[in-house]
Amino acid sequence: MINPFFKNNGPFKISNILQLLNLNNLIIANDEKITDIKDLFTSKKNDITFFHSKKYKDIAKNTKASFCITTESLKSELPKSCTPFVVENVLVSTSKVTSKFYPSSINDNFDYTARDITETKFKDKVKCGKNVLIGDNVIFGSNCLIGHNTIIEQNVSIGDNCRIGSNVIIRNTLINNNVTVLDNCVIGKHGFGFFPINTKNLRYPHIGIVIIGENSEIGCACTIDRGSMSNTVIGKNTFLDNQIHIAHNVKIGDNSIIAGQVGIAGSSIVGNNVRVGGQAGISGHLTIGNNVEIAGGSGVIKDISDNSKVMGYPAKNIRDFLKNNK
């Protein structure tokens, strides 16, 4: 369940993809069709994937994808069943291919399908404030509340006993039972993914969604971006304080507590039972283990193992930090 809300315009012939990537000199015996584009982990036969960093070489060795956008130096890490498409810039090329498969995922303009809740089938099912708008393909469970001036845009599923505050915008999101989303949150819009090319920026399509686990709470004015190639996930019974930014593809485990003004950059994975103090920052593509405590104001730029307590910038073992800063 990576992109249930975005229409796949494929399959496309290999020759179409090679032409898009300016790889017309690459000879393929059979001009078969490529079904979809996915990440290294979720790809299957006849899919195309991408591989741009040695950090993911162990996953690349086991990918089921039939084709992979990669570099000359990395192609040897792929299995024999996966044909490499060698390019100069993997991420830019991946963006072009993703846009071809999922053209509707590039922009997040206002939802023109949204209409006043009184004009929908939910008018007697959901208790709400004034000026609430609902888009297409929205589902509500029982006993839900929605505050004033909130817009539930298209492609949203909200479970039972959920509380959605005022001035909230939600799109491309699955919310489980007993979740509270407080005022002024924006959830499920595309993330900050783009690449500078000459005099313009190429925006990266975001074909993932946001999934929020049961019994969780999202504080006021939080922004949770939907995933780019995978989903953004908030685990069950996880509480976010106010003014937190969760970037695309971030995965936060169960029973975690994150204090105000924390930022977690794209594709980082945070384990279960993690505590993060206010104004801490976690860089992208990191793994934070289970039962980790990160002190307020810390800057995390490396992976953190299970049961660790860290502090400072760059974040280090809290005992070492205190010893060196007496």
mmCIF file of C-alpha atoms in Angstrom:
data_model
loop_
_atom_site.group_PDB
_atom_site.id
_atom_site.type_symbol
_atom_site.label_atom_id
_atom_site.label_comp_id
_atom_site.label_asym_id
_atom_site.label_seq_id
_atom_site.Cartn_x
_atom_site.Cartn_y
_atom_site.Cartn_z
ATOM 1 C CA MET A 1 0.000 0.000 0.000
ATOM 2 C CA ILE A 2 2.411 2.625 -1.240
ATOM 3 C CA ASN A 3 0.381 4.729 -3.668
ATOM 4 C CA PRO A 4 -3.331 3.801 -3.401
ATOM 5 C CA PHE A 5 -4.459 7.310 -4.368
ATOM 6 C CA PHE A 6 -2.382 7.951 -7.486
ATOM 7 C CA LYS A 7 -3.218 6.512 -10.894
ATOM 8 C CA ASN A 8 -0.438 4.554 -12.566
ATOM 9 C CA ASN A 9 -0.356 5.530 -16.261
ATOM 10 C CA GLY A 10 1.848 2.542 -17.101
ATOM 11 C CA PRO A 11 2.899 0.103 -18.235
ATOM 12 C CA PHE A 12 5.402 1.625 -20.650
ATOM 13 C CA LYS A 13 7.744 -0.047 -23.101
ATOM 14 C CA ILE A 14 11.406 -0.094 -22.168
ATOM 15 C CA SER A 15 12.173 1.929 -25.281
ATOM 16 C CA ASN A 16 9.907 4.731 -24.013
ATOM 17 C CA ILE A 17 11.800 4.887 -20.719
ATOM 18 C CA LEU A 18 15.201 4.768 -22.427
ATOM 19 C CA GLN A 19 14.180 7.634 -24.694
ATOM 20 C CA LEU A 20 13.043 9.647 -21.659
ATOM 21 C CA LEU A 21 16.459 9.100 -20.041
ATOM 22 C CA ASN A 22 18.416 9.777 -23.256
ATOM 23 C CA LEU A 23 19.739 6.221 -23.254
ATOM 24 C CA ASN A 24 18.900 5.459 -26.870
ATOM 25 C CA ASN A 25 22.224 3.660 -27.373
ATOM 26 C CA LEU A 26 21.380 1.012 -24.781
ATOM 27 C CA ILE A 27 20.369 -2.160 -26.593
ATOM 28 C CA ILE A 28 17.592 -4.278 -25.036
ATOM 29 C CA ALA A 29 16.823 -7.634 -26.654
ATOM 30 C CA ASN A 30 13.081 -7.539 -26.028
ATOM 31 C CA ASP A 31 11.146 -4.276 -25.861
ATOM 32 C CA GLU A 32 8.972 -5.552 -23.011
ATOM 33 C CA LYS A 33 6.901 -3.348 -20.732
ATOM 34 C CA ILE A 34 7.800 -1.851 -17.360
ATOM 35 C CA THR A 35 4.859 -2.060 -14.981
ATOM 36 C CA ASP A 36 5.684 0.428 -12.227
ATOM 37 C CA ILE A 37 8.413 2.393 -10.445
ATOM 38 C CA LYS A 38 9.094 1.532 -6.797
ATOM 39 C CA ASP A 39 11.904 1.644 -4.257
ATOM 40 C CA LEU A 40 14.542 -1.080 -3.990
ATOM 41 C CA PHE A 41 12.740 -2.895 -1.190
ATOM 42 C CA THR A 42 9.199 -3.069 -2.581
ATOM 43 C CA SER A 43 9.991 -3.531 -6.281
ATOM 44 C CA LYS A 44 8.900 -6.691 -8.075
ATOM 45 C CA LYS A 45 9.569 -8.326 -11.416
ATOM 46 C CA ASN A 46 8.926 -5.958 -14.358
ATOM 47 C CA ASP A 47 9.261 -2.902 -12.077
ATOM 48 C CA ILE A 48 11.936 -0.243 -12.354
ATOM 49 C CA THR A 49 13.709 1.103 -9.258
ATOM 50 C CA PHE A 50 16.624 3.410 -8.439
ATOM 51 C CA PHE A 51 19.909 3.021 -6.564
ATOM 52 C CA HIS A 52 21.966 6.151 -5.863
ATOM 53 C CA SER A 53 23.983 5.522 -2.673
ATOM 54 C CA LYS A 54 26.260 2.787 -1.320
ATOM 55 C CA LYS A 55 24.291 3.036 1.908
ATOM 56 C CA TYR A 56 21.585 0.949 0.234
ATOM 57 C CA LYS A 57 23.819 -1.667 -1.383
ATOM 58 C CA ASP A 58 22.607 -4.510 0.853
ATOM 59 C CA ILE A 59 19.020 -3.811 -0.178
ATOM 60 C CA ALA A 60 20.073 -3.379 -3.811
ATOM 61 C CA LYS A 61 21.640 -6.852 -3.873
ATOM 62 C CA ASN A 62 18.263 -8.385 -3.059
ATOM 63 C CA THR A 63 15.941 -6.191 -5.100
ATOM 64 C CA LYS A 64 13.320 -7.984 -7.184
ATOM 65 C CA ALA A 65 13.131 -5.160 -9.727
ATOM 66 C CA SER A 66 13.872 -6.015 -13.349
ATOM 67 C CA PHE A 67 15.431 -2.604 -14.069
ATOM 68 C CA CYS A 68 17.311 -0.040 -12.017
ATOM 69 C CA ILE A 69 18.333 3.572 -12.592
ATOM 70 C CA THR A 70 21.836 3.801 -11.166
ATOM 71 C CA THR A 71 25.456 4.879 -11.717
ATOM 72 C CA GLU A 72 28.445 3.199 -13.324
ATOM 73 C CA SER A 73 30.094 2.714 -9.912
ATOM 74 C CA LEU A 74 27.035 1.135 -8.300
ATOM 75 C CA LYS A 75 25.657 -1.122 -11.025
ATOM 76 C CA SER A 76 27.842 -4.080 -9.970
ATOM 77 C CA GLU A 77 25.925 -4.267 -6.672
ATOM 78 C CA LEU A 78 22.703 -5.227 -8.445
ATOM 79 C CA PRO A 79 21.615 -8.841 -8.963
ATOM 80 C CA LYS A 80 21.956 -10.339 -12.455
ATOM 81 C CA SER A 81 18.170 -10.332 -12.795
ATOM 82 C CA CYS A 82 18.152 -6.516 -12.663
ATOM 83 C CA THR A 83 19.243 -4.571 -15.748
ATOM 84 C CA PRO A 84 21.028 -1.303 -14.885
ATOM 85 C CA PHE A 85 20.173 1.966 -16.630
ATOM 86 C CA VAL A 86 23.316 4.034 -16.043
ATOM 87 C CA VAL A 87 22.730 7.790 -15.847
ATOM 88 C CA GLU A 88 24.618 10.871 -14.673
ATOM 89 C CA ASN A 89 22.073 11.941 -12.045
ATOM 90 C CA VAL A 90 20.031 9.103 -10.568
ATOM 91 C CA LEU A 91 17.541 11.231 -8.633
ATOM 92 C CA VAL A 92 16.763 13.565 -11.525
ATOM 93 C CA SER A 93 16.252 10.577 -13.823
ATOM 94 C CA THR A 94 14.073 8.870 -11.235
ATOM 95 C CA SER A 95 11.985 12.011 -10.975
ATOM 96 C CA LYS A 96 11.399 12.015 -14.734
ATOM 97 C CA VAL A 97 10.342 8.374 -14.773
ATOM 98 C CA THR A 98 8.091 8.751 -11.733
ATOM 99 C CA SER A 99 6.412 11.758 -13.343
ATOM 100 C CA LYS A 100 5.679 9.660 -16.422
ATOM 101 C CA PHE A 101 4.028 6.916 -14.382
ATOM 102 C CA TYR A 102 2.256 9.253 -11.933
ATOM 103 C CA PRO A 103 1.761 12.716 -13.483
ATOM 104 C CA SER A 104 -0.968 13.663 -10.978
ATOM 105 C CA SER A 105 1.463 13.385 -8.035
ATOM 106 C CA ILE A 106 3.641 16.368 -8.925
ATOM 107 C CA ASN A 107 1.516 19.313 -7.807
ATOM 108 C CA ASP A 108 -0.823 19.872 -4.866
ATOM 109 C CA ASN A 109 -3.142 22.574 -6.087
ATOM 110 C CA PHE A 110 -6.291 23.285 -4.105
ATOM 111 C CA ASP A 111 -8.831 20.467 -4.197
ATOM 112 C CA TYR A 112 -11.520 21.617 -6.607
ATOM 113 C CA THR A 113 -13.707 18.646 -5.579
ATOM 114 C CA ALA A 114 -14.049 19.954 -2.010
ATOM 115 C CA ARG A 115 -17.536 21.139 -1.055
ATOM 116 C CA ASP A 116 -19.320 22.135 2.118
ATOM 117 C CA ILE A 117 -19.978 19.163 4.370
ATOM 118 C CA THR A 118 -23.679 20.036 4.420
ATOM 119 C CA GLU A 119 -23.771 19.085 0.728
ATOM 120 C CA THR A 120 -22.271 15.642 1.354
ATOM 121 C CA LYS A 121 -23.402 12.324 2.784
ATOM 122 C CA PHE A 122 -21.509 13.146 5.982
ATOM 123 C CA LYS A 123 -23.750 16.036 7.028
ATOM 124 C CA ASP A 124 -25.602 13.916 9.624
ATOM 125 C CA LYS A 125 -22.744 11.546 10.437
ATOM 126 C CA VAL A 126 -19.958 13.906 11.509
ATOM 127 C CA LYS A 127 -20.264 16.596 14.178
ATOM 128 C CA CYS A 128 -18.423 19.675 12.933
ATOM 129 C CA GLY A 129 -17.926 23.415 13.216
ATOM 130 C CA LYS A 130 -18.571 26.021 10.559
ATOM 131 C CA ASN A 131 -17.130 26.153 7.056
ATOM 132 C CA VAL A 132 -15.930 22.545 6.843
ATOM 133 C CA LEU A 133 -15.116 21.301 3.322
ATOM 134 C CA ILE A 134 -14.876 17.683 2.160
ATOM 135 C CA GLY A 135 -13.238 16.395 -1.039
ATOM 136 C CA ASP A 136 -13.787 13.259 -3.108
ATOM 137 C CA ASN A 137 -12.841 9.779 -1.914
ATOM 138 C CA VAL A 138 -13.116 10.577 1.807
ATOM 139 C CA ILE A 139 -14.231 8.078 4.464
ATOM 140 C CA PHE A 140 -15.200 8.750 8.090
ATOM 141 C CA GLY A 141 -15.652 6.269 10.900
ATOM 142 C CA SER A 142 -18.171 6.786 13.687
ATOM 143 C CA ASN A 143 -18.147 9.470 16.403
ATOM 144 C CA CYS A 144 -15.774 11.942 14.708
ATOM 145 C CA LEU A 145 -15.471 15.672 15.380
ATOM 146 C CA ILE A 146 -14.137 18.356 13.008
ATOM 147 C CA GLY A 147 -13.351 21.968 13.963
ATOM 148 C CA HIS A 148 -14.079 25.214 12.125
ATOM 149 C CA ASN A 149 -12.572 26.041 8.716
ATOM 150 C CA THR A 150 -11.049 22.606 8.238
ATOM 151 C CA ILE A 151 -10.619 21.050 4.772
ATOM 152 C CA ILE A 152 -10.500 17.284 4.411
ATOM 153 C CA GLU A 153 -9.260 17.152 0.837
ATOM 154 C CA GLN A 154 -9.492 14.182 -1.490
ATOM 155 C CA ASN A 155 -8.147 10.731 -0.660
ATOM 156 C CA VAL A 156 -8.484 10.602 3.124
ATOM 157 C CA SER A 157 -9.702 7.836 5.420
ATOM 158 C CA ILE A 158 -10.447 8.729 9.048
ATOM 159 C CA GLY A 159 -11.257 6.019 11.597
ATOM 160 C CA ASP A 160 -13.595 5.908 14.578
ATOM 161 C CA ASN A 161 -13.499 8.384 17.483
ATOM 162 C CA CYS A 162 -11.135 10.830 15.784
ATOM 163 C CA ARG A 163 -10.880 14.518 16.657
ATOM 164 C CA ILE A 164 -9.763 16.921 13.941
ATOM 165 C CA GLY A 165 -9.150 20.534 15.033
ATOM 166 C CA SER A 166 -9.852 23.859 13.341
ATOM 167 C CA ASN A 167 -7.966 25.228 10.315
ATOM 168 C CA VAL A 168 -6.594 21.788 9.446
ATOM 169 C CA ILE A 169 -5.835 20.545 5.920
ATOM 170 C CA ILE A 170 -5.531 16.802 5.306
ATOM 171 C CA ARG A 171 -4.915 15.011 2.009
ATOM 172 C CA ASN A 172 -3.661 11.567 0.854
ATOM 173 C CA THR A 173 -3.767 10.219 4.405
ATOM 174 C CA LEU A 174 -4.999 7.173 6.319
ATOM 175 C CA ILE A 175 -5.858 7.953 9.953
ATOM 176 C CA ASN A 176 -6.629 5.055 12.275
ATOM 177 C CA ASN A 177 -9.019 4.988 15.241
ATOM 178 C CA ASN A 178 -8.826 7.329 18.235
ATOM 179 C CA VAL A 179 -6.459 9.858 16.680
ATOM 180 C CA THR A 180 -6.424 13.540 17.604
ATOM 181 C CA VAL A 181 -5.165 16.175 15.175
ATOM 182 C CA LEU A 182 -5.027 19.627 16.745
ATOM 183 C CA ASP A 183 -5.492 23.054 15.115
ATOM 184 C CA ASN A 184 -3.584 24.374 12.086
ATOM 185 C CA CYS A 185 -1.977 21.116 10.962
ATOM 186 C CA VAL A 186 -1.171 20.311 7.328
ATOM 187 C CA ILE A 187 -0.964 16.593 6.613
ATOM 188 C CA GLY A 188 -0.384 14.710 3.374
ATOM 189 C CA LYS A 189 0.886 17.449 1.058
ATOM 190 C CA HIS A 190 4.001 16.785 -1.027
ATOM 191 C CA GLY A 191 7.397 17.152 0.595
ATOM 192 C CA PHE A 192 10.378 19.395 -0.142
ATOM 193 C CA GLY A 193 11.776 17.346 -2.989
ATOM 194 C CA PHE A 194 13.300 19.054 -6.008
ATOM 195 C CA PHE A 195 16.525 19.225 -7.987
ATOM 196 C CA PRO A 196 18.171 22.344 -9.456
ATOM 197 C CA ILE A 197 18.628 22.063 -13.219
ATOM 198 C CA ASN A 198 20.222 25.050 -14.960
ATOM 199 C CA THR A 199 17.775 27.910 -14.424
ATOM 200 C CA LYS A 200 14.878 25.968 -12.923
ATOM 201 C CA ASN A 201 14.064 23.447 -10.200
ATOM 202 C CA LEU A 202 12.677 20.027 -11.106
ATOM 203 C CA ARG A 203 10.062 18.995 -8.532
ATOM 204 C CA TYR A 204 10.139 15.382 -7.403
ATOM 205 C CA PRO A 205 6.777 13.577 -7.521
ATOM 206 C CA HIS A 206 5.448 12.223 -4.218
ATOM 207 C CA ILE A 207 3.413 9.080 -4.780
ATOM 208 C CA GLY A 208 3.299 7.902 -1.162
ATOM 209 C CA ILE A 209 0.787 8.728 1.562
ATOM 210 C CA VAL A 210 0.714 9.466 5.306
ATOM 211 C CA ILE A 211 -0.389 6.758 7.738
ATOM 212 C CA ILE A 212 -1.166 7.699 11.364
ATOM 213 C CA GLY A 213 -1.533 4.848 13.854
ATOM 214 C CA GLU A 214 -4.306 4.489 16.393
ATOM 215 C CA ASN A 215 -4.371 6.405 19.678
ATOM 216 C CA SER A 216 -1.861 8.975 18.421
ATOM 217 C CA GLU A 217 -1.961 12.750 18.796
ATOM 218 C CA ILE A 218 -0.655 15.390 16.406
ATOM 219 C CA GLY A 219 -0.068 18.781 18.075
ATOM 220 C CA CYS A 220 -0.982 22.228 16.797
ATOM 221 C CA ALA A 221 0.624 23.530 13.601
ATOM 222 C CA CYS A 222 2.463 20.320 12.707
ATOM 223 C CA THR A 223 3.344 19.547 9.101
ATOM 224 C CA ILE A 224 3.561 15.917 8.001
ATOM 225 C CA ASP A 225 4.594 15.403 4.361
ATOM 226 C CA ARG A 226 3.414 12.402 2.416
ATOM 227 C CA GLY A 227 6.012 9.950 1.150
ATOM 228 C CA SER A 228 7.849 10.298 -2.119
ATOM 229 C CA MET A 229 8.579 6.688 -3.103
ATOM 230 C CA SER A 230 7.418 5.085 0.173
ATOM 231 C CA ASN A 231 4.946 6.137 2.882
ATOM 232 C CA THR A 232 5.346 8.496 5.822
ATOM 233 C CA VAL A 233 4.261 6.635 8.962
ATOM 234 C CA ILE A 234 3.433 7.738 12.520
ATOM 235 C CA GLY A 235 3.148 4.712 14.811
ATOM 236 C CA LYS A 236 0.358 3.965 17.243
ATOM 237 C CA ASN A 237 0.211 5.771 20.597
ATOM 238 C CA THR A 238 2.813 8.278 19.409
ATOM 239 C CA PHE A 239 2.400 11.900 20.480
ATOM 240 C CA LEU A 240 3.758 14.897 18.592
ATOM 241 C CA ASP A 241 3.937 18.276 20.333
ATOM 242 C CA ASN A 242 3.242 21.578 18.561
ATOM 243 C CA GLN A 243 5.105 22.923 15.495
ATOM 244 C CA ILE A 244 6.851 19.728 14.439
ATOM 245 C CA HIS A 245 7.894 18.975 10.871
ATOM 246 C CA ILE A 246 7.944 15.362 9.665
ATOM 247 C CA ALA A 247 9.405 15.147 6.152
ATOM 248 C CA HIS A 248 8.614 12.662 3.387
ATOM 249 C CA ASN A 249 9.245 8.932 3.928
ATOM 250 C CA VAL A 250 9.923 9.358 7.665
ATOM 251 C CA LYS A 251 8.792 6.414 9.769
ATOM 252 C CA ILE A 252 8.217 6.858 13.513
ATOM 253 C CA GLY A 253 7.535 3.798 15.642
ATOM 254 C CA ASP A 254 5.005 3.149 18.407
ATOM 255 C CA ASN A 255 4.803 4.801 21.822
ATOM 256 C CA SER A 256 7.142 7.650 20.992
ATOM 257 C CA ILE A 257 6.986 11.229 22.286
ATOM 258 C CA ILE A 258 8.406 14.165 20.330
ATOM 259 C CA ALA A 259 8.527 17.659 21.852
ATOM 260 C CA GLY A 260 7.877 20.988 20.138
ATOM 261 C CA GLN A 261 9.753 22.393 17.156
ATOM 262 C CA VAL A 262 11.526 19.162 16.316
ATOM 263 C CA GLY A 263 12.388 18.565 12.659
ATOM 264 C CA ILE A 264 12.963 15.126 11.140
ATOM 265 C CA ALA A 265 14.410 15.153 7.631
ATOM 266 C CA GLY A 266 13.365 12.838 4.817
ATOM 267 C CA SER A 267 13.652 9.043 4.898
ATOM 268 C CA SER A 268 14.832 8.764 8.501
ATOM 269 C CA ILE A 269 13.494 5.896 10.602
ATOM 270 C CA VAL A 270 12.727 6.417 14.293
ATOM 271 C CA GLY A 271 12.150 3.354 16.468
ATOM 272 C CA ASN A 272 9.674 2.525 19.225
ATOM 273 C CA ASN A 273 9.603 4.200 22.637
ATOM 274 C CA VAL A 274 11.770 7.105 21.496
ATOM 275 C CA ARG A 275 11.844 10.440 23.346
ATOM 276 C CA VAL A 276 12.975 13.577 21.499
ATOM 277 C CA GLY A 277 13.411 16.908 23.314
ATOM 278 C CA GLY A 278 12.290 20.261 21.964
ATOM 279 C CA GLN A 279 14.074 21.903 19.025
ATOM 280 C CA ALA A 280 16.155 18.822 18.247
ATOM 281 C CA GLY A 281 16.942 18.104 14.608
ATOM 282 C CA ILE A 282 17.370 14.709 12.955
ATOM 283 C CA SER A 283 19.073 14.634 9.551
ATOM 284 C CA GLY A 284 17.817 12.579 6.628
ATOM 285 C CA HIS A 285 18.352 8.894 5.839
ATOM 286 C CA LEU A 286 19.239 7.998 9.441
ATOM 287 C CA THR A 287 18.127 5.140 11.672
ATOM 288 C CA ILE A 288 17.255 5.923 15.289
ATOM 289 C CA GLY A 289 16.919 2.761 17.377
ATOM 290 C CA ASN A 290 14.350 1.728 19.961
ATOM 291 C CA ASN A 291 14.227 3.274 23.436
ATOM 292 C CA VAL A 292 16.458 6.180 22.407
ATOM 293 C CA GLU A 293 16.420 9.519 24.253
ATOM 294 C CA ILE A 294 17.529 12.643 22.378
ATOM 295 C CA ALA A 295 17.985 15.770 24.500
ATOM 296 C CA GLY A 296 16.425 19.070 23.490
ATOM 297 C CA GLY A 297 18.398 21.197 21.029
ATOM 298 C CA SER A 298 20.500 18.262 19.827
ATOM 299 C CA GLY A 299 21.585 17.804 16.229
ATOM 300 C CA VAL A 300 21.560 14.175 15.096
ATOM 301 C CA ILE A 301 23.694 13.530 12.021
ATOM 302 C CA LYS A 302 24.530 9.823 12.494
ATOM 303 C CA ASP A 303 22.587 6.644 13.256
ATOM 304 C CA ILE A 304 21.802 5.989 16.923
ATOM 305 C CA SER A 305 21.715 2.459 18.325
ATOM 306 C CA ASP A 306 19.027 1.052 20.638
ATOM 307 C CA ASN A 307 18.790 2.227 24.254
ATOM 308 C CA SER A 308 21.091 5.216 23.726
ATOM 309 C CA LYS A 309 20.877 8.663 25.352
ATOM 310 C CA VAL A 310 22.415 11.469 23.315
ATOM 311 C CA MET A 311 22.877 15.206 23.570
ATOM 312 C CA GLY A 312 24.573 18.124 21.793
ATOM 313 C CA TYR A 313 25.660 18.928 18.261
ATOM 314 C CA PRO A 314 26.706 16.673 16.793
ATOM 315 C CA ALA A 315 24.705 14.457 19.152
ATOM 316 C CA LYS A 316 26.840 12.106 21.211
ATOM 317 C CA ASN A 317 26.472 9.887 24.252
ATOM 318 C CA ILE A 318 25.066 12.081 27.007
ATOM 319 C CA ARG A 319 27.799 11.088 29.485
ATOM 320 C CA ASP A 320 30.512 12.054 27.000
ATOM 321 C CA PHE A 321 28.766 15.327 26.261
ATOM 322 C CA LEU A 322 28.467 16.289 29.934
ATOM 323 C CA LYS A 323 32.050 15.232 30.613
ATOM 324 C CA ASN A 324 33.372 17.392 27.770
ATOM 325 C CA ASN A 325 31.219 20.407 28.663
ATOM 326 C CA LYS A 326 31.761 20.816 32.385
#
